[in-house]
Coordinates of C-alpha atoms and ligand atoms in Angstrom, one line a residue:
Chain G
M84 CA 66.6 -7.8 -12.2
T85 CA 68.1 -9.6 -15.2
A86 CA 67.1 -7.9 -18.5
P87 CA 68.1 -10.3 -21.3
F88 CA 66.0 -8.8 -24.0
T89 CA 64.4 -11.1 -26.6
A90 CA 67.5 -11.6 -28.7
R91 CA 70.1 -9.4 -27.1
L92 CA 72.2 -11.5 -24.9
K93 CA 73.8 -8.8 -22.8
G94 CA 74.2 -10.0 -19.2
T95 CA 73.4 -13.6 -20.0
T96 CA 74.2 -16.3 -22.4
R97 CA 72.2 -18.2 -24.8
D98 CA 72.8 -21.4 -22.8
A99 CA 71.8 -19.8 -19.5
L100 CA 68.5 -18.9 -21.0
W101 CA 67.8 -22.1 -23.0
S102 CA 70.1 -25.0 -23.7
G103 CA 68.0 -26.8 -26.2
P104 CA 67.4 -26.2 -29.9
V105 CA 66.2 -22.8 -31.2
V106 CA 64.0 -21.9 -34.1
D107 CA 63.5 -18.1 -34.6
C108 CA 60.3 -17.8 -36.6
D109 CA 60.5 -14.1 -37.2
V110 CA 63.7 -12.3 -38.4
H111 CA 63.4 -9.5 -41.0
A112 CA 65.4 -8.9 -44.1
T113 CA 65.1 -5.5 -45.6
P114 CA 66.1 -4.7 -49.2
P115 CA 68.8 -2.0 -48.6
S116 CA 67.3 0.1 -51.5
L117 CA 65.1 -0.3 -54.6
E118 CA 68.3 -0.5 -56.7
A119 CA 69.4 -3.6 -54.8
L120 CA 66.3 -5.3 -56.3
F121 CA 67.1 -4.2 -59.9
P122 CA 69.1 -7.3 -60.8
Y123 CA 65.9 -9.2 -60.0
T124 CA 63.5 -6.8 -61.6
D125 CA 62.1 -6.9 -65.1
P126 CA 63.9 -4.1 -67.0
V127 CA 60.7 -2.4 -67.9
W128 CA 60.1 -1.7 -64.2
V129 CA 63.7 -0.7 -63.6
Q130 CA 63.4 2.0 -66.2
G131 CA 59.9 2.8 -65.0
A132 CA 61.3 3.5 -61.5
Q133 CA 64.2 5.5 -62.9
E134 CA 61.9 7.6 -65.2
R135 CA 59.6 8.4 -62.4
G136 CA 62.2 8.8 -59.8
W137 CA 60.3 6.3 -57.6
K138 CA 62.4 5.2 -54.7
G139 CA 60.4 2.3 -53.4
P140 CA 57.3 1.6 -51.4
I141 CA 56.8 3.2 -48.1
G142 CA 55.1 0.2 -46.5
E143 CA 57.2 -1.0 -43.7
A144 CA 58.9 2.4 -43.3
H145 CA 55.5 3.7 -42.3
A146 CA 54.9 0.9 -39.7
Y147 CA 58.4 1.3 -38.5
P148 CA 59.7 4.8 -39.3
P149 CA 63.4 4.6 -39.9
G150 CA 64.4 6.7 -36.9
A151 CA 61.8 5.5 -34.4
P152 CA 63.1 3.7 -31.4
T153 CA 60.8 0.7 -32.1
T154 CA 62.4 0.2 -35.5
A155 CA 65.6 -1.3 -34.4
R156 CA 67.7 -1.8 -31.3
D157 CA 70.6 0.7 -31.2
E158 CA 73.2 -2.0 -31.5
W159 CA 71.4 -3.4 -34.5
R160 CA 71.5 -0.1 -36.5
P161 CA 74.3 -0.3 -39.0
E162 CA 76.0 2.8 -40.4
G163 CA 74.8 3.9 -43.8
R164 CA 72.3 1.2 -44.5
P165 CA 68.9 0.1 -43.1
P166 CA 68.8 -2.3 -40.2
A167 CA 68.5 -6.0 -41.1
S168 CA 69.6 -5.4 -44.7
S169 CA 72.5 -7.9 -45.0
I170 CA 73.0 -11.5 -44.2
E171 CA 76.3 -10.8 -42.5
L172 CA 74.5 -8.6 -40.0
L173 CA 71.8 -11.3 -39.4
R174 CA 74.5 -13.9 -38.7
Q175 CA 76.3 -11.6 -36.4
H176 CA 73.2 -10.4 -34.5
V177 CA 71.0 -13.5 -34.4
L178 CA 72.1 -16.6 -36.1
D179 CA 75.4 -17.0 -34.4
P180 CA 74.7 -15.8 -30.9
W181 CA 71.5 -17.7 -30.7
R182 CA 73.0 -20.7 -32.5
V183 CA 69.7 -21.2 -34.3
D184 CA 68.7 -24.4 -36.0
A185 CA 66.5 -22.4 -38.3
A186 CA 65.3 -18.9 -38.8
L187 CA 62.4 -17.7 -40.8
V188 CA 63.1 -14.6 -42.8
N189 CA 60.3 -12.2 -43.4
T190 CA 60.7 -9.4 -45.9
A191 CA 57.9 -7.0 -45.4
Y192 CA 58.6 -4.6 -48.3
G193 CA 55.4 -2.8 -48.7
V194 CA 54.6 -4.5 -52.0
D195 CA 51.0 -3.9 -51.2
S196 CA 51.4 -0.2 -51.2
L197 CA 51.8 -0.3 -55.0
R198 CA 48.4 -0.4 -56.7
H199 CA 49.8 -0.8 -60.2
P200 CA 48.4 -4.1 -61.5
D201 CA 51.6 -5.1 -63.4
W202 CA 54.3 -3.4 -61.3
A203 CA 53.1 -4.7 -57.9
P204 CA 53.4 -8.3 -59.0
A205 CA 56.8 -7.5 -60.7
L206 CA 58.0 -6.0 -57.4
A207 CA 56.9 -9.0 -55.5
R208 CA 58.8 -11.3 -57.9
A209 CA 61.9 -9.1 -57.5
V210 CA 61.7 -9.2 -53.7
N211 CA 61.2 -13.0 -53.6
D212 CA 64.0 -13.7 -56.1
W213 CA 66.3 -11.4 -54.1
L214 CA 65.3 -13.2 -50.8
I215 CA 66.1 -16.6 -52.3
A216 CA 69.3 -15.6 -54.0
E217 CA 70.8 -13.3 -51.3
W218 CA 69.5 -14.9 -48.1
L219 CA 68.1 -18.4 -48.4
D220 CA 70.7 -19.7 -50.9
R221 CA 73.5 -18.3 -48.7
D222 CA 72.8 -19.9 -45.4
P223 CA 71.5 -23.4 -44.8
R224 CA 69.7 -22.3 -41.6
L225 CA 67.3 -20.0 -43.4
V226 CA 63.8 -20.5 -44.6
G227 CA 61.7 -17.7 -46.1
S228 CA 58.4 -16.0 -46.2
M229 CA 57.5 -14.8 -49.7
V230 CA 55.6 -11.6 -50.4
V231 CA 52.6 -11.2 -52.7
P232 CA 50.7 -8.3 -54.1
A233 CA 48.0 -9.0 -51.5
R234 CA 45.4 -6.6 -52.8
D235 CA 45.3 -8.5 -56.1
P236 CA 44.4 -12.1 -55.3
A237 CA 44.8 -13.4 -58.8
A238 CA 48.3 -12.0 -59.1
A239 CA 49.1 -13.1 -55.6
A240 CA 48.0 -16.7 -56.4
A241 CA 50.1 -16.5 -59.6
E242 CA 53.2 -15.6 -57.6
I243 CA 52.6 -18.4 -55.1
E244 CA 52.3 -20.7 -58.2
R245 CA 55.6 -19.4 -59.5
I246 CA 57.7 -19.6 -56.4
G247 CA 55.7 -21.4 -53.7
S248 CA 57.2 -24.9 -54.3
H249 CA 60.7 -23.7 -53.6
P250 CA 61.8 -26.0 -50.8
R251 CA 62.9 -23.2 -48.5
I252 CA 59.8 -21.0 -49.0
V253 CA 57.5 -22.0 -46.1
Q254 CA 55.2 -19.0 -45.6
V255 CA 53.4 -16.2 -47.5
T256 CA 53.4 -12.8 -45.8
M257 CA 50.1 -10.9 -45.7
P258 CA 50.1 -7.5 -44.1
V259 CA 47.6 -7.1 -41.3
R260 CA 46.4 -3.8 -42.6
S261 CA 44.2 -4.4 -45.6
E262 CA 41.3 -2.8 -47.4
R263 CA 39.2 -5.9 -46.7
L264 CA 39.1 -8.5 -44.1
Y265 CA 41.0 -11.6 -45.0
G266 CA 38.2 -14.1 -44.4
Q267 CA 36.4 -12.7 -47.4
R268 CA 35.9 -14.9 -50.4
V269 CA 37.8 -12.6 -52.7
F270 CA 41.0 -13.9 -51.1
W271 CA 40.2 -17.6 -51.6
P272 CA 42.5 -17.9 -54.7
I273 CA 45.4 -17.0 -52.5
Y274 CA 44.5 -19.6 -49.9
E275 CA 43.9 -22.2 -52.6
A276 CA 47.4 -21.7 -53.9
M277 CA 48.9 -21.4 -50.4
T278 CA 47.4 -24.7 -49.1
R279 CA 48.2 -26.5 -52.4
H280 CA 51.8 -25.7 -51.7
D281 CA 51.4 -26.4 -48.0
L282 CA 52.5 -22.9 -47.1
V283 CA 51.7 -21.0 -43.9
M284 CA 50.1 -17.6 -44.0
G285 CA 52.2 -15.2 -42.0
L286 CA 50.0 -12.3 -40.9
S287 CA 52.5 -9.6 -40.4
W288 CA 52.6 -6.1 -38.8
G289 CA 52.1 -3.2 -41.2
G290 CA 50.7 -2.9 -44.7
T291 CA 50.0 0.0 -46.9
T292 CA 49.5 3.4 -45.4
E293 CA 46.3 3.8 -47.3
D294 CA 44.7 1.2 -45.1
A295 CA 43.8 2.3 -41.6
P296 CA 45.8 1.2 -38.6
S297 CA 42.7 0.7 -36.5
P298 CA 39.4 -0.8 -37.3
T299 CA 37.8 2.6 -37.1
G300 CA 40.3 4.6 -39.0
Y301 CA 43.4 6.7 -38.7
A302 CA 45.3 7.5 -35.6
S303 CA 46.8 11.0 -35.0
W304 CA 50.1 10.0 -33.6
Y305 CA 52.7 7.3 -34.3
A306 CA 52.4 6.1 -30.7
E307 CA 48.7 5.7 -31.1
E308 CA 49.0 4.0 -34.5
Y309 CA 51.6 1.7 -33.1
A310 CA 49.3 0.8 -30.2
A311 CA 46.1 0.6 -32.3
E312 CA 47.3 -1.8 -34.9
I313 CA 47.0 -4.7 -32.5
Q314 CA 43.3 -4.6 -32.9
L315 CA 43.6 -5.5 -36.6
Y316 CA 44.9 -9.0 -35.7
G317 CA 41.7 -9.7 -33.8
A318 CA 39.5 -8.4 -36.5
Q319 CA 41.4 -10.5 -39.2
M320 CA 41.3 -13.6 -37.0
T321 CA 37.6 -13.3 -36.4
S322 CA 37.0 -12.7 -40.1
M323 CA 39.0 -15.8 -41.1
I324 CA 37.2 -18.0 -38.5
Y325 CA 33.7 -16.8 -39.1
E326 CA 33.9 -16.7 -42.8
G327 CA 34.8 -20.3 -42.8
I328 CA 38.2 -20.4 -44.6
F329 CA 39.3 -23.3 -42.3
Q330 CA 36.4 -25.4 -43.5
K331 CA 37.0 -24.4 -47.1
F332 CA 40.8 -24.9 -46.7
P333 CA 41.3 -27.4 -43.9
G334 CA 45.1 -27.4 -44.5
M335 CA 45.3 -23.6 -43.9
R336 CA 47.7 -22.5 -41.1
V337 CA 48.2 -18.9 -40.0
T338 CA 51.0 -17.5 -37.9
M339 CA 50.3 -14.2 -36.2
L340 CA 53.6 -12.3 -36.4
E341 CA 54.3 -9.4 -34.0
S342 CA 50.7 -9.5 -32.8
G343 CA 51.3 -10.3 -29.1
F344 CA 49.1 -13.0 -27.7
A345 CA 47.9 -11.7 -24.2
W346 CA 44.7 -10.7 -25.8
V347 CA 44.0 -14.0 -27.4
P348 CA 42.2 -15.8 -24.5
T349 CA 39.7 -13.1 -23.9
W350 CA 39.1 -12.4 -27.6
S351 CA 38.5 -16.0 -28.3
W352 CA 36.1 -16.4 -25.4
S353 CA 34.1 -13.6 -26.8
I354 CA 34.0 -15.0 -30.3
N355 CA 33.1 -18.4 -28.8
K356 CA 30.2 -16.9 -27.0
K357 CA 28.9 -15.0 -30.1
W358 CA 29.2 -18.1 -32.1
K359 CA 27.2 -20.2 -29.6
G360 CA 24.2 -17.8 -29.9
L361 CA 24.5 -16.7 -33.6
R362 CA 25.9 -19.8 -35.3
R363 CA 22.9 -20.2 -37.4
E364 CA 24.1 -17.4 -39.6
I365 CA 27.5 -19.0 -40.1
P366 CA 26.6 -22.7 -40.0
W367 CA 29.9 -23.8 -41.6
V368 CA 31.7 -22.9 -38.4
D369 CA 31.3 -26.4 -37.0
R370 CA 33.2 -26.1 -33.7
L371 CA 34.2 -23.6 -31.1
P372 CA 36.4 -20.8 -32.4
T373 CA 39.0 -21.6 -29.7
E374 CA 39.3 -25.1 -31.2
I375 CA 39.8 -23.6 -34.6
I376 CA 42.4 -21.3 -33.2
R377 CA 44.3 -24.3 -31.7
D378 CA 44.3 -26.1 -35.0
H379 CA 45.0 -23.3 -37.3
F380 CA 46.8 -20.4 -35.6
R381 CA 50.2 -19.9 -34.0
F382 CA 51.5 -16.7 -32.4
S383 CA 55.1 -15.4 -32.3
I384 CA 56.2 -14.4 -28.9
A385 CA 57.8 -11.1 -29.9
P386 CA 56.3 -8.9 -28.6
A387 CA 55.0 -10.7 -25.5
D388 CA 53.4 -7.8 -23.7
L389 CA 52.6 -9.9 -20.7
G390 CA 52.5 -7.8 -17.6
P391 CA 53.4 -9.0 -14.1
A392 CA 54.5 -12.6 -13.8
A393 CA 51.3 -13.7 -11.9
H394 CA 49.2 -12.3 -14.7
A395 CA 51.4 -13.7 -17.4
R396 CA 51.2 -17.2 -15.9
K397 CA 47.4 -16.9 -16.1
I398 CA 47.4 -15.7 -19.7
I399 CA 49.6 -18.7 -20.7
E400 CA 47.2 -21.0 -18.8
W401 CA 44.2 -19.4 -20.4
L402 CA 45.6 -20.1 -23.9
G403 CA 44.6 -23.6 -23.0
S404 CA 47.3 -25.2 -25.2
E405 CA 51.1 -25.5 -25.0
D406 CA 51.3 -25.5 -28.8
L407 CA 50.3 -22.0 -29.8
L408 CA 53.4 -20.0 -29.2
L409 CA 56.5 -19.8 -31.4
F410 CA 59.8 -18.2 -30.3
A411 CA 60.9 -15.1 -32.3
T412 CA 63.4 -12.3 -31.9
D413 CA 61.6 -10.1 -34.4
Y414 CA 65.0 -8.9 -35.4
P415 CA 65.7 -6.0 -35.7
H416 CA 62.7 -4.4 -34.1
L417 CA 62.8 -3.3 -30.5
H418 CA 60.6 -5.1 -28.1
T419 CA 61.4 -4.7 -24.4
D420 CA 60.4 -8.2 -23.4
D421 CA 62.5 -10.1 -21.0
L422 CA 62.7 -13.5 -22.6
A423 CA 63.9 -15.1 -19.3
A424 CA 60.8 -13.9 -17.7
V425 CA 58.6 -15.1 -20.6
L426 CA 60.1 -18.6 -20.4
E427 CA 59.9 -18.5 -16.6
V428 CA 56.1 -18.2 -16.6
M429 CA 55.6 -21.2 -19.0
P430 CA 55.3 -24.7 -17.7
E431 CA 58.5 -26.5 -18.2
S432 CA 56.9 -28.9 -20.7
M433 CA 56.0 -26.0 -22.9
R434 CA 59.4 -24.4 -23.3
P435 CA 60.9 -26.9 -25.8
K436 CA 57.8 -26.5 -27.9
V437 CA 58.0 -22.8 -27.9
M438 CA 61.7 -22.6 -28.5
A439 CA 61.8 -25.0 -31.5
E440 CA 59.5 -28.0 -31.7
S441 CA 56.2 -26.2 -32.6
A442 CA 57.8 -24.2 -35.4
R443 CA 59.6 -27.2 -36.7
Q444 CA 56.3 -29.0 -37.1
W445 CA 54.2 -26.0 -38.1
Y446 CA 56.6 -25.1 -40.9
R447 CA 57.6 -28.7 -41.8
L448 CA 61.2 -27.6 -41.3
D449 CA 62.6 -31.1 -41.4
K450 CA 61.5 -31.3 -45.0
A451 CA 62.4 -27.7 -45.9
L452 CA 65.9 -27.9 -44.6
S453 CA 66.8 -31.4 -45.7
Chain I
M233 CA 15.4 -41.1 -9.8
T234 CA 13.8 -38.0 -11.1
T235 CA 11.8 -35.3 -9.5
A236 CA 8.8 -36.4 -11.5
E237 CA 8.9 -39.9 -10.1
T238 CA 9.4 -38.7 -6.6
R239 CA 6.4 -36.5 -6.8
S240 CA 4.0 -39.1 -8.2
A241 CA 5.2 -41.7 -5.7
T242 CA 4.8 -39.4 -2.7
T243 CA 1.6 -37.5 -3.8
P244 CA -1.3 -39.9 -3.6
A245 CA -3.6 -37.3 -5.0
R246 CA -1.8 -37.7 -8.3
H247 CA -2.7 -41.1 -9.4
A248 CA -0.8 -40.8 -12.6
N249 CA 2.0 -38.8 -14.1
R250 CA 0.1 -38.4 -17.3
F251 CA -1.9 -35.3 -18.1
V252 CA -4.3 -34.1 -20.6
V253 CA -3.0 -30.7 -21.7
A254 CA -5.2 -29.6 -24.5
R255 CA -7.5 -30.7 -27.3
V256 CA -5.5 -31.4 -30.4
D257 CA -7.1 -28.5 -32.3
E258 CA -6.0 -26.1 -29.6
I259 CA -2.4 -26.5 -30.6
P260 CA -2.3 -26.3 -34.4
P261 CA 0.8 -27.2 -36.4
G262 CA 3.5 -24.6 -35.9
D263 CA 2.1 -23.6 -32.6
R264 CA 3.1 -24.3 -29.0
R265 CA 1.6 -23.9 -25.6
I266 CA 3.3 -23.6 -22.3
V267 CA 1.4 -25.5 -19.5
D268 CA 1.9 -25.8 -15.8
V269 CA 2.0 -29.4 -14.8
G270 CA 2.2 -30.0 -11.1
G271 CA 4.1 -26.8 -10.6
R272 CA 6.5 -27.3 -13.5
Q273 CA 6.3 -25.5 -16.8
V274 CA 6.3 -27.6 -19.9
G275 CA 6.3 -26.4 -23.6
V276 CA 4.1 -28.6 -25.8
Y277 CA 4.9 -28.2 -29.5
N278 CA 3.0 -29.2 -32.6
V279 CA 5.6 -29.6 -35.4
G280 CA 4.0 -30.6 -38.6
G281 CA 1.2 -32.5 -36.9
R282 CA 3.5 -34.3 -34.4
F283 CA 3.6 -33.3 -30.8
Y284 CA 6.8 -32.7 -28.7
A285 CA 7.2 -31.5 -25.2
M286 CA 10.2 -30.2 -23.2
L287 CA 10.7 -28.6 -19.8
N288 CA 10.6 -24.8 -20.0
R289 CA 14.0 -24.6 -18.5
C290 CA 17.1 -24.1 -20.5
P291 CA 20.0 -26.4 -19.4
H292 CA 22.4 -23.5 -20.0
L293 CA 21.4 -20.9 -17.4
A294 CA 17.8 -21.9 -16.8
G295 CA 16.2 -19.5 -19.2
P296 CA 12.5 -19.9 -20.3
L297 CA 13.5 -22.1 -23.2
C298 CA 10.0 -22.7 -24.5
E299 CA 9.4 -19.0 -25.0
G300 CA 12.0 -18.9 -27.8
Q301 CA 11.5 -19.3 -31.5
V302 CA 10.9 -22.5 -33.3
V303 CA 13.2 -22.8 -36.3
N304 CA 14.6 -25.3 -38.7
A305 CA 18.2 -26.4 -38.7
V306 CA 20.6 -24.6 -41.1
E307 CA 23.1 -27.0 -42.5
S308 CA 26.4 -26.3 -44.2
S309 CA 29.7 -27.9 -44.9
V310 CA 31.6 -25.0 -46.4
P311 CA 30.9 -21.2 -46.7
G312 CA 28.4 -20.6 -49.4
D313 CA 26.6 -23.9 -48.9
V314 CA 23.6 -23.0 -46.8
R315 CA 20.6 -25.3 -46.6
L316 CA 17.4 -25.3 -44.5
E317 CA 17.0 -28.8 -43.1
E318 CA 13.2 -28.9 -42.5
S319 CA 13.3 -32.4 -41.0
R320 CA 15.1 -31.0 -38.0
T321 CA 13.4 -28.4 -35.7
Y322 CA 15.1 -26.4 -33.0
V323 CA 13.8 -24.4 -30.2
T324 CA 16.0 -21.4 -29.6
C325 CA 16.4 -20.1 -26.1
P326 CA 15.3 -16.5 -25.7
W327 CA 18.2 -15.7 -23.3
H328 CA 21.3 -16.7 -25.4
N329 CA 19.8 -18.1 -28.5
W330 CA 21.2 -21.6 -28.2
E331 CA 19.4 -24.2 -30.3
F332 CA 17.9 -27.3 -28.9
D333 CA 16.4 -30.1 -31.0
V334 CA 12.7 -30.2 -30.3
E335 CA 12.7 -34.0 -30.6
T336 CA 15.7 -35.0 -28.4
G337 CA 16.5 -31.8 -26.5
Q338 CA 20.1 -31.9 -27.8
S339 CA 22.0 -28.6 -27.9
Y340 CA 23.5 -28.0 -31.3
W341 CA 26.7 -26.3 -30.4
N342 CA 27.4 -28.6 -27.6
P343 CA 26.0 -32.1 -28.2
R344 CA 26.6 -33.1 -24.6
L345 CA 24.1 -30.6 -23.3
R346 CA 20.4 -31.5 -23.4
A347 CA 17.1 -29.8 -22.6
R348 CA 14.7 -32.2 -21.0
P349 CA 12.3 -33.7 -23.6
L350 CA 9.1 -35.3 -22.3
P351 CA 6.9 -37.8 -24.0
V352 CA 3.7 -36.4 -25.4
G353 CA 1.2 -37.9 -27.7
V354 CA -2.3 -37.8 -29.1
E355 CA -4.9 -40.1 -27.7
G356 CA -8.6 -40.6 -28.6
G357 CA -11.3 -38.9 -26.7
A358 CA -13.2 -42.1 -25.6
E359 CA -10.1 -43.7 -24.1
I360 CA -9.1 -40.5 -22.3
E361 CA -12.6 -40.2 -20.9
A362 CA -12.4 -43.7 -19.5
A363 CA -8.8 -43.2 -18.2
V364 CA -9.8 -40.0 -16.5
Q365 CA -12.8 -41.8 -14.8
R366 CA -10.4 -44.6 -13.6
G367 CA -8.1 -41.9 -12.2
E368 CA -5.2 -43.0 -14.4
I369 CA -4.8 -39.6 -16.0
D370 CA -5.1 -36.1 -14.8
R371 CA -6.5 -33.0 -16.3
L372 CA -4.8 -29.7 -16.0
P373 CA -6.6 -27.3 -13.7
G374 CA -8.1 -24.1 -15.2
P375 CA -10.8 -23.2 -17.6
Y376 CA -9.9 -26.2 -19.8
Q377 CA -11.1 -28.7 -17.2
A378 CA -14.7 -27.7 -17.4
E379 CA -14.7 -27.8 -21.1
M380 CA -13.1 -31.2 -21.4
V381 CA -15.8 -33.7 -20.4
P382 CA -18.6 -32.6 -22.7
V383 CA -16.5 -32.6 -25.9
S384 CA -14.3 -35.5 -24.9
V385 CA -16.0 -38.2 -27.0
E386 CA -15.6 -36.3 -30.2
S387 CA -12.0 -35.0 -29.8
D388 CA -8.5 -36.3 -29.6
Y389 CA -6.4 -35.0 -26.7
V390 CA -2.8 -34.1 -26.3
V391 CA -1.5 -36.2 -23.4
L392 CA 1.8 -35.4 -21.7
S393 CA 3.7 -37.8 -19.5
L394 CA 6.1 -36.6 -16.8
R395 CA 7.9 -39.8 -17.0
P396 CA 11.4 -38.8 -18.2
A397 CA 12.3 -40.0 -21.6
R398 CA 14.5 -39.3 -24.5
G399 CA 12.9 -38.4 -27.7
G400 CA 9.4 -37.4 -28.6
N401 CA 6.5 -39.5 -29.6
R402 CA 6.9 -41.8 -32.5
Ligands
FES142 S1 19.8 -19.8 -20.7 FE1 19.2 -20.7 -22.5 S2 20.8 -20.3 -23.9 FE2 21.5 -19.4 -22.0

């Protein structure tokens, strides 16, 4: 059995797997420390952190505990600094071996775990300015996903206003864990700003530790929490569809990052069925949820979580569209998917779309990288 | 070729495929009655003084469509904008709650799917009396039959046709 994991190319080559263009729609960049953000942080918050001895948000560290095997592949764990914390490492681990045309850098930094109404937006600004200066400006292949203080829609919209028209910012990261479901109207200012700047919403793994990892609360174990969080994607997707944000903001596009997609066909059949019988309550939902999903959602393929090939082939067929999936390594996280096997179960006509074309269109990359 | 036409063509006892189903005052506005016509169940509705009829068989999974609720359309373009559209009336199927336009039989989540509407209208007592005598029109069996003749000249009647048609009476 060949085991060329999603981005690790041991035992195979990039060309043996895929000879066409590659767009990696999910690589992570982690600030190595809070201090690394100080040059980009308003001095009042630099002193604030120093006075209080605050070392930074837990956020992603909770979703991916630093020492947990899921956090990073062994060969991607550098000495003395967090994984995915420098552009040199990203080049060495992903950009060069994959010869990517473009990679989308996501910086989940747990901004949302700060409740402070001034500091949280200030931290988001620092992270975004750091992302632009230390990553996007330093490699022409990179586009970025900005962070926002997601629990404060007005402040989030203001940050999108500030930075959203940067040509290389193509997405806004929203953590999948949230106090409220994202279809709700309180979030509309974010979507208004997002769509005005033609940005994608990247619904990303994690979020603040105060918000439950499952729709019914807290898990006891990390393994359980890690497995439970997948349900939040379905809950958020249903909320966004039923609450009508795609009628309110027809330009809205959402990428589900690290969500898997094997569950999507059955979940969408179920919300189709409920809509057929109960649509009087949500009359703005003017077509089948599966059609809305096709127009407004994409799914990164890391993790794939597909099961045996015969089943995987069915799942891909059940998606009912060749356009929904986007290639990703999810660098540096560890997913044990065999990319060769994932490509193998797709119809041949689907592979170039997954590997580059769909992301190129979805994120308007020709414009962003020109 | 529909079942209705087949039946009327091959059953000489049925001179007509038109039936008197009730006196007008027996189905007041907002009410409906399910009648058995030649072995087929038909729901006859009075919506704001106009009569509509449809086969009591849902095009989805053959549920007893006419036993469902009669409701108005709810219209919306964006969340927050919710209007009752009283000019459009739906019958909702009791099995899966799908909505069908009482007038056209059209399903409102899937416009390609239709319940079977049937033409129904109100006709004057005297004409009905004459038509019944000539054998051009049938009465429904049951207690109603005995009652019909004596009152016929003073009442109007709801007359159903099994001739398939799109749309209700005008
Ligand atoms: S049988 Fe009528 S809606 Fe299903």
